[in-house]
XYZ file of C-alpha atoms in Angstrom:
268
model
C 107.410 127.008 117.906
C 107.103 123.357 117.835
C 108.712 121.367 114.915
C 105.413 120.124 113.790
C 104.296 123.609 113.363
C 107.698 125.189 111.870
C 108.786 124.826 108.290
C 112.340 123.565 107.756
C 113.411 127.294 106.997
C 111.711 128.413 110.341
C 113.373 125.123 112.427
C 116.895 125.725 110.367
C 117.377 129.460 111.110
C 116.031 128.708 114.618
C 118.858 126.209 115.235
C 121.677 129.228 113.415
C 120.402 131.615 115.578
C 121.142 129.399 118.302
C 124.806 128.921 117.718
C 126.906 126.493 116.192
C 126.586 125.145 112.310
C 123.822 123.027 111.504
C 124.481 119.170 110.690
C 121.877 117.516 108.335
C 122.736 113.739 108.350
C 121.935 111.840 104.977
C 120.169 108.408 105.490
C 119.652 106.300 102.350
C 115.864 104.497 102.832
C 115.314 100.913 103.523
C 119.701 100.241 103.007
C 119.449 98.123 106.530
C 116.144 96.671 108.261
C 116.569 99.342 111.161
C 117.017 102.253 109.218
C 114.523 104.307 110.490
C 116.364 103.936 113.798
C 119.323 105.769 112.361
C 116.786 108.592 111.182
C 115.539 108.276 115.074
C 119.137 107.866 116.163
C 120.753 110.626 114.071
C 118.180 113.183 115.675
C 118.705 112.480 118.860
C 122.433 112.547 118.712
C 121.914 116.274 117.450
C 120.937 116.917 113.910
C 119.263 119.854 112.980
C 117.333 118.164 110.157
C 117.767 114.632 108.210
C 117.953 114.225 104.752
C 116.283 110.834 103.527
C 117.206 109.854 99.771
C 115.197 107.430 98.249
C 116.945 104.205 96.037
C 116.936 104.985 92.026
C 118.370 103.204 89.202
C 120.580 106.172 88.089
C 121.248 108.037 90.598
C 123.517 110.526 88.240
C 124.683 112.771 91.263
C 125.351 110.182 93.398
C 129.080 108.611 93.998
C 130.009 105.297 94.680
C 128.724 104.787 98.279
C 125.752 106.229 97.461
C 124.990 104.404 94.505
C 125.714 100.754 96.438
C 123.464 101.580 99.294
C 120.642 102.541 96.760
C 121.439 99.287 94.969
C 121.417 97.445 98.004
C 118.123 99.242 99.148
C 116.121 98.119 96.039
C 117.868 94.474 96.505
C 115.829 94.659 99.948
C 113.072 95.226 98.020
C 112.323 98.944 99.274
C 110.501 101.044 97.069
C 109.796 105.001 97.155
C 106.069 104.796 97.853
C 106.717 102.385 100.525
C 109.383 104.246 102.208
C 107.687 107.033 101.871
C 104.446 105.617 103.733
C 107.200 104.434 106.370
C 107.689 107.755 107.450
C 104.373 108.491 108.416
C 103.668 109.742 112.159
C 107.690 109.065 112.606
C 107.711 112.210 115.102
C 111.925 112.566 115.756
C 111.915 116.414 116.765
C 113.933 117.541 113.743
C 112.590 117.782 110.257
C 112.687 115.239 107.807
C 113.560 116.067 103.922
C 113.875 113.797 101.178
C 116.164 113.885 98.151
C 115.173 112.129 94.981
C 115.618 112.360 91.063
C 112.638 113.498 88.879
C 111.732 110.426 87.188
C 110.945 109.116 91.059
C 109.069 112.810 91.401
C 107.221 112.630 88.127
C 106.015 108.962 88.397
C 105.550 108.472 91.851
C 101.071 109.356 91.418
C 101.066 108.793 87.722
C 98.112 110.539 87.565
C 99.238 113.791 89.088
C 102.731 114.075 89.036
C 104.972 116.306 90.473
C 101.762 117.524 92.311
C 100.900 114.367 93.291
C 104.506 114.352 95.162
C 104.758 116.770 96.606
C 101.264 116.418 98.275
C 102.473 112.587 99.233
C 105.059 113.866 100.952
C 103.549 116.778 103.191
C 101.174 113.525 104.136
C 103.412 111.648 105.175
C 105.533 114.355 107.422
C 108.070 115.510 105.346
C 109.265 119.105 105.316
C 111.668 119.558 103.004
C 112.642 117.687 98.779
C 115.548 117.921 96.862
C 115.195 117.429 93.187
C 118.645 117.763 92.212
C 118.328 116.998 88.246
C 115.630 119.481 87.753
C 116.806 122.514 86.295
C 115.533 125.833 87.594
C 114.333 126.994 84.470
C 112.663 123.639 83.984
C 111.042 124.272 87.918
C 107.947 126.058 88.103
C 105.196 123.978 88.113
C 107.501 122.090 90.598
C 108.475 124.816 92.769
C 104.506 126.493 92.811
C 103.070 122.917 94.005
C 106.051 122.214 96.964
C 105.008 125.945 98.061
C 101.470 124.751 97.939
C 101.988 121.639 100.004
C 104.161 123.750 102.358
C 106.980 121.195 101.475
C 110.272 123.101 101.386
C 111.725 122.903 97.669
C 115.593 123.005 98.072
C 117.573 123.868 95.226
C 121.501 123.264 94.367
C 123.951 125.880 94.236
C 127.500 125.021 91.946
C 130.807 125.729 92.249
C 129.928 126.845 88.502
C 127.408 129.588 89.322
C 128.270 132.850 89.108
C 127.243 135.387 91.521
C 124.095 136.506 89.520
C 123.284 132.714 89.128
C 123.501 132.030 93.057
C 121.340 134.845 93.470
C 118.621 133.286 91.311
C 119.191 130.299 92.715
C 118.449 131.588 96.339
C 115.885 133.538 95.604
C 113.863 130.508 93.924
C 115.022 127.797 97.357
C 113.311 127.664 100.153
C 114.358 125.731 103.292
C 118.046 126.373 102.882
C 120.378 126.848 100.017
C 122.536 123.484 99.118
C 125.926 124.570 98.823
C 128.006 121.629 96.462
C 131.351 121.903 97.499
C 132.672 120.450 94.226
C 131.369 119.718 90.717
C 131.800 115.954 90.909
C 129.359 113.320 92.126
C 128.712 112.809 96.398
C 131.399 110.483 97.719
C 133.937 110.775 100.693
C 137.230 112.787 99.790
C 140.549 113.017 100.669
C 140.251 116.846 100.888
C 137.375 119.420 100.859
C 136.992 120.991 97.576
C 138.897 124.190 97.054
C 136.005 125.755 95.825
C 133.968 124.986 98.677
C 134.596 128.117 101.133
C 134.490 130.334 98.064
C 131.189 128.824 96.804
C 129.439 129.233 100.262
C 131.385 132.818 101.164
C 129.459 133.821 97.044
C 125.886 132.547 98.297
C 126.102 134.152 102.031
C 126.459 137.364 100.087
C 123.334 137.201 97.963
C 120.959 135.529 100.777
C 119.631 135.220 104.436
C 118.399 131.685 104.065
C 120.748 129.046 105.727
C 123.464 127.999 103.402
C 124.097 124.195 103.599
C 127.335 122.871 101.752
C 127.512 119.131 100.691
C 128.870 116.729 98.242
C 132.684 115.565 99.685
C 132.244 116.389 103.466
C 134.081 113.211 105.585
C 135.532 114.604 108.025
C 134.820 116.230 111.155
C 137.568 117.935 110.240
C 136.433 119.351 106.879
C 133.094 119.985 108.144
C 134.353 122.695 110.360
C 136.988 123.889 107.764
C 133.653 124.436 105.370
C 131.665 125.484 108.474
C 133.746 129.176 108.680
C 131.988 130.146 105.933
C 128.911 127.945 105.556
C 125.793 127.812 107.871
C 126.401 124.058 108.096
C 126.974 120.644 106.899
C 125.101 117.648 104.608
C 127.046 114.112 105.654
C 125.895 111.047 103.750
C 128.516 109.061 102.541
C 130.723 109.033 105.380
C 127.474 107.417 107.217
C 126.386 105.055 104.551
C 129.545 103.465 104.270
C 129.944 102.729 107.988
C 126.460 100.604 107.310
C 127.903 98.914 104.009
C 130.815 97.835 105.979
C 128.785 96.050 108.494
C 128.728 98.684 111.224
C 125.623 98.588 113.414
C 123.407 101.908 113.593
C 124.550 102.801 116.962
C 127.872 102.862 115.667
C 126.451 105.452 112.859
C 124.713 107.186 115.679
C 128.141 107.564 117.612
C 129.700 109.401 114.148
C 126.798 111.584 113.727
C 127.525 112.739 117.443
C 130.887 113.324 116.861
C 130.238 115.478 113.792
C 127.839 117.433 116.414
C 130.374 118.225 119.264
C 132.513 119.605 116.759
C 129.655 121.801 114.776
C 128.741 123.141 118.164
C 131.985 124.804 119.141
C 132.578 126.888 115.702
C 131.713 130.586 116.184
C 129.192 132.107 114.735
C-alpha cells in the first residue's frame, strides 16, 4: 500500500511489523529557511513518520528548546496557515503529522473551527494532529471531524493515568498512542524518566495500536532503553537544538540517522 493511500496507523504498524522501533523526528515549522529540507532530509535518513509542530505564543507543553525555536519561527515571520500551505504536494514517503495547541486549532478557519482544521490539514497532506491541551472529555466534536477528514487524531497518554485511563485513552487515539515519558514539559534530559518503561509496558497491555513514547528522549541511548518496551520513539528537542546552535540541516539529518541504525537493531 502506498503512503499516499495508507493512514498513519496503516503506514506505522506496517513499519512495526517490519522490525525495529519506529523513529518519528519532530521538526518545528519555518525555525530555519530550509526547514522543509530537514522534513525531506529526516525521511530519507529513515523515519517512519515526522511530526511538524507549528510556532505558538504559549506553547504550555513545550520546554525550553522548544519554546526558542517557536519564538524564533514567528520572529521569521512564519505563521500556521502559511506553513501549513507549505506542505502541500511535499510527497517525502513517510507521513507527515502536525502538533499544535487548540487556540491554533480553534482559530485557524474562524468560521469553522476545529472542522475547518482538520479539513485544512487533510488538504494540504497531512495524516496525522496532535492537540495536546485538549482534554478527552473536552474531544468529541474534535475527534468525530479528524475521523471525518481521515486525519489521524493522536492523543497523550501520562505517566499519571491509570490503567483504566490508558485504556480510554487508546481506545479514543488513532494513529498511535503518545506515550509521555515524564510529567514535565519536552526538553532534552539527563536521564529517561523512570516512569517511562512502566508507562509504555501499562498502554501495550490495553492496546494494539503503536505505542510512541516522547517528552525527554536525547539519546540514542535512551531511545533504545525506552524502545524495550515501547513501539518507538518521538525526538524533537535533541534536533531543534542542533539548528539553534547553528548546525546546518545535514548535520540534523546525520543525528536523525544515527537514532535510526540504533532503532533498527532492537528486537522485536
Amino acid at each position: 500500500m502506498s503512503v499516499a493511500a495508507a493512514t498513519l496507523e496503516e503506514h506505522l504498524r506496517s513499519a512495526r511489523a517490519g522490525g525495529g522501533r519506529l523513529l518519528i523526528p519532530y521538526v518545528m515549522a519555518g525555525v530555519v529557511p530550509d526547514w522543509l529540507d530537514l522534513v525531506r532530509g529526516a525521511a530519507e535518513a529513515g523515519a517512519d513518520a515526522v511530526e511538524i509542530g507549528l510556532p505558538f505564543s504559549d506553547p504550555m507543553l513545550d520546554g525550553p528548546t522548544v519554546q526558542h525555536a517557536a519564538a524564533l519561527a514567528s520572529r521569521r515571520g512564519a505563521r500556521p496557515r502559511a506553513l501549513l500551505d507549505a506542505l502541500a504536494g511535499l510527497d517525502v514517503g513517510v507521513p507527515l503529522i502536525v502538533m499544535t495547541y487548540a487556540n491554533v486549532a480553534l482559530t485557524l478557519t474562524p468560521s469553522r473551527g476545529v472542522g475547518g482544521f482538520v479539513d485544512h490539514l487533510a488538504a494540504v497532506g497531512v495524516r496525522g494532529v496532535i492537540v495536546p491541551d485538549l482534554p478527552l472529555e473536552e474531544s468529541a466534536e474534535y475527534l468525530a471531524c479528524a475521523a471525518g477528514a481521515d486525519v489521524a487524531a493522536v492523543l497523550l497518554a501520562a505517566p499519571s493515568c491509570d490503567e483504566d485511563r490508558c485504556r480510554e485513552i487508546a481506545r479514543a487515539s488513532s494513529g498511535f498512542v503518545y506515550c509521555m515519558s515524564s510529567m514535565r514539559t519536552t526538553g532534552e534530559r539527563a536521564a529517561l524518566g523512570a516512569s517511562a518503561r512502566d508507562t509504555a509496558r501499562q498502554l501495550k497491555g490495553v492496546t494494539d495500536l503503536p505505542v510512541v513514547a516522547g517528552f525527554g528522549i536525547s539519546t540514542v541511548d535512551q531511545a533504545v532503553d525506552v524502545c524495550a518496551d515501547a513501539d518507538g520513539v518521538v525526538v524533537g528537542s535533541a534536533f531543534m537544538r542542533m539548528l539553534l546552535d547553528g548546525a546546518p540541516v545535514s548535520e540534523v539529518v546525520d543525528a536523525v540517522s544515527a537514532f535510526r541504525r540504533a532503532l533498527s537493531s532492537v528486537g522485536g
